[in-house]
Amino acid sequence: MKPNRYHPSLLFRAGTAALLATLGLVLPSLAVTYLKASATGAGSGVSWTDACTNVAAAVTAAAAGDRLIYAAGGLYVIPATVQPADGLAIYGGFTGP
């Protein structure tokens, strides 16, 4: 039987989080705004179902304190007027639900 193998950085991250929790420190979780052109929900960005359907709406929703936007795979046009806040990260290529 082969031993389980883990990437050292994953062990470090998991171990660090456990250590901080033991010390009573909690890492802040980052809220995510979801972006999916074909979403049919409320458009609030709080889930894949209720995802924002354009970049401008997602950036506006993320300005409320989220630091991440997850974009479903597709082509999105970013208007020149959209100015993301400092520290905002946009990750794409997700399949969504």
mmCIF file of C-alpha atoms in Angstrom:
data_model
loop_
_atom_site.group_PDB
_atom_site.id
_atom_site.type_symbol
_atom_site.label_atom_id
_atom_site.label_comp_id
_atom_site.label_asym_id
_atom_site.label_seq_id
_atom_site.Cartn_x
_atom_site.Cartn_y
_atom_site.Cartn_z
ATOM 1 C CA MET A 1 0.000 0.000 0.000
ATOM 2 C CA LYS A 2 1.339 3.439 -0.949
ATOM 3 C CA PRO A 3 1.525 6.123 1.723
ATOM 4 C CA ASN A 4 -0.611 9.218 1.321
ATOM 5 C CA ARG A 5 1.314 12.087 -0.209
ATOM 6 C CA TYR A 6 0.499 15.710 0.292
ATOM 7 C CA HIS A 7 2.026 18.784 -1.211
ATOM 8 C CA PRO A 8 4.157 20.520 1.479
ATOM 9 C CA SER A 9 2.415 23.868 0.985
ATOM 10 C CA LEU A 10 -0.974 22.262 1.677
ATOM 11 C CA LEU A 11 0.353 20.757 4.881
ATOM 12 C CA PHE A 12 1.764 24.123 5.911
ATOM 13 C CA ARG A 13 -1.513 25.941 5.229
ATOM 14 C CA ALA A 14 -3.587 23.328 7.026
ATOM 15 C CA GLY A 15 -1.145 23.214 9.922
ATOM 16 C CA THR A 16 -1.022 27.001 10.187
ATOM 17 C CA ALA A 17 -4.807 27.291 10.257
ATOM 18 C CA ALA A 18 -5.011 24.595 12.949
ATOM 19 C CA LEU A 19 -2.314 26.316 15.008
ATOM 20 C CA LEU A 20 -4.029 29.696 14.764
ATOM 21 C CA ALA A 21 -7.362 28.116 15.726
ATOM 22 C CA THR A 22 -5.686 26.489 18.739
ATOM 23 C CA LEU A 23 -4.361 29.882 19.780
ATOM 24 C CA GLY A 24 -7.850 31.346 19.458
ATOM 25 C CA LEU A 25 -7.088 33.273 16.295
ATOM 26 C CA VAL A 26 -9.397 32.972 13.322
ATOM 27 C CA LEU A 27 -8.410 33.632 9.736
ATOM 28 C CA PRO A 28 -10.920 35.900 8.006
ATOM 29 C CA SER A 29 -12.918 34.198 5.305
ATOM 30 C CA LEU A 30 -13.281 36.064 2.074
ATOM 31 C CA ALA A 31 -16.763 36.407 0.698
ATOM 32 C CA VAL A 32 -17.154 35.559 -2.968
ATOM 33 C CA THR A 33 -19.210 37.314 -5.623
ATOM 34 C CA TYR A 34 -20.287 34.992 -8.438
ATOM 35 C CA LEU A 35 -20.394 36.000 -12.122
ATOM 36 C CA LYS A 36 -22.186 33.885 -14.721
ATOM 37 C CA ALA A 37 -23.583 35.309 -17.960
ATOM 38 C CA SER A 38 -26.382 32.737 -18.130
ATOM 39 C CA ALA A 39 -27.524 33.006 -14.495
ATOM 40 C CA THR A 40 -31.282 33.327 -14.099
ATOM 41 C CA GLY A 41 -31.606 34.168 -10.407
ATOM 42 C CA ALA A 42 -31.734 37.456 -8.525
ATOM 43 C CA GLY A 43 -28.416 38.763 -9.901
ATOM 44 C CA SER A 44 -27.078 39.526 -6.433
ATOM 45 C CA GLY A 45 -23.862 37.537 -6.886
ATOM 46 C CA VAL A 46 -24.281 35.514 -3.691
ATOM 47 C CA SER A 47 -24.386 32.100 -5.435
ATOM 48 C CA TRP A 48 -24.044 30.565 -8.888
ATOM 49 C CA THR A 49 -27.833 30.562 -9.247
ATOM 50 C CA ASP A 50 -28.083 34.230 -8.251
ATOM 51 C CA ALA A 51 -24.829 35.243 -9.957
ATOM 52 C CA CYS A 52 -24.268 38.660 -11.477
ATOM 53 C CA THR A 53 -24.569 38.447 -15.251
ATOM 54 C CA ASN A 54 -21.989 41.076 -16.216
ATOM 55 C CA VAL A 55 -18.628 42.299 -14.969
ATOM 56 C CA ALA A 56 -19.845 45.774 -13.957
ATOM 57 C CA ALA A 57 -22.527 44.289 -11.679
ATOM 58 C CA ALA A 58 -20.041 41.821 -10.160
ATOM 59 C CA VAL A 59 -17.476 44.544 -9.432
ATOM 60 C CA THR A 60 -20.187 46.713 -7.871
ATOM 61 C CA ALA A 61 -21.390 43.798 -5.725
ATOM 62 C CA ALA A 62 -17.798 42.973 -4.729
ATOM 63 C CA ALA A 63 -17.212 46.582 -3.687
ATOM 64 C CA ALA A 64 -19.472 45.869 -0.726
ATOM 65 C CA GLY A 65 -16.579 44.051 0.951
ATOM 66 C CA ASP A 66 -15.942 40.880 -1.025
ATOM 67 C CA ARG A 67 -12.407 40.412 -2.265
ATOM 68 C CA LEU A 68 -13.053 37.620 -4.783
ATOM 69 C CA ILE A 69 -15.082 37.254 -7.941
ATOM 70 C CA TYR A 70 -15.513 33.749 -9.356
ATOM 71 C CA ALA A 71 -16.475 33.896 -13.035
ATOM 72 C CA ALA A 72 -18.053 30.990 -14.869
ATOM 73 C CA GLY A 73 -16.374 30.129 -18.149
ATOM 74 C CA GLY A 74 -17.309 32.436 -20.985
ATOM 75 C CA LEU A 75 -16.456 35.698 -22.667
ATOM 76 C CA TYR A 76 -17.011 38.876 -20.667
ATOM 77 C CA VAL A 77 -16.549 42.437 -21.846
ATOM 78 C CA ILE A 78 -15.101 44.742 -19.220
ATOM 79 C CA PRO A 79 -16.328 48.292 -19.784
ATOM 80 C CA ALA A 80 -13.683 51.022 -19.570
ATOM 81 C CA THR A 81 -15.714 52.650 -16.802
ATOM 82 C CA VAL A 82 -15.327 49.658 -14.446
ATOM 83 C CA GLN A 83 -12.741 50.366 -11.746
ATOM 84 C CA PRO A 84 -12.172 47.367 -9.436
ATOM 85 C CA ALA A 85 -11.209 48.172 -5.862
ATOM 86 C CA ASP A 86 -7.649 47.556 -4.710
ATOM 87 C CA GLY A 87 -7.162 43.967 -3.625
ATOM 88 C CA LEU A 88 -10.038 42.557 -5.700
ATOM 89 C CA ALA A 89 -9.160 39.255 -7.383
ATOM 90 C CA ILE A 90 -11.101 37.799 -10.299
ATOM 91 C CA TYR A 91 -10.755 34.085 -11.041
ATOM 92 C CA GLY A 92 -12.392 32.536 -14.088
ATOM 93 C CA GLY A 93 -13.102 29.331 -15.911
ATOM 94 C CA PHE A 94 -15.450 27.827 -13.341
ATOM 95 C CA THR A 95 -18.217 25.557 -14.620
ATOM 96 C CA GLY A 96 -20.789 26.696 -12.046
ATOM 97 C CA PRO A 97 -23.538 24.321 -10.919
#
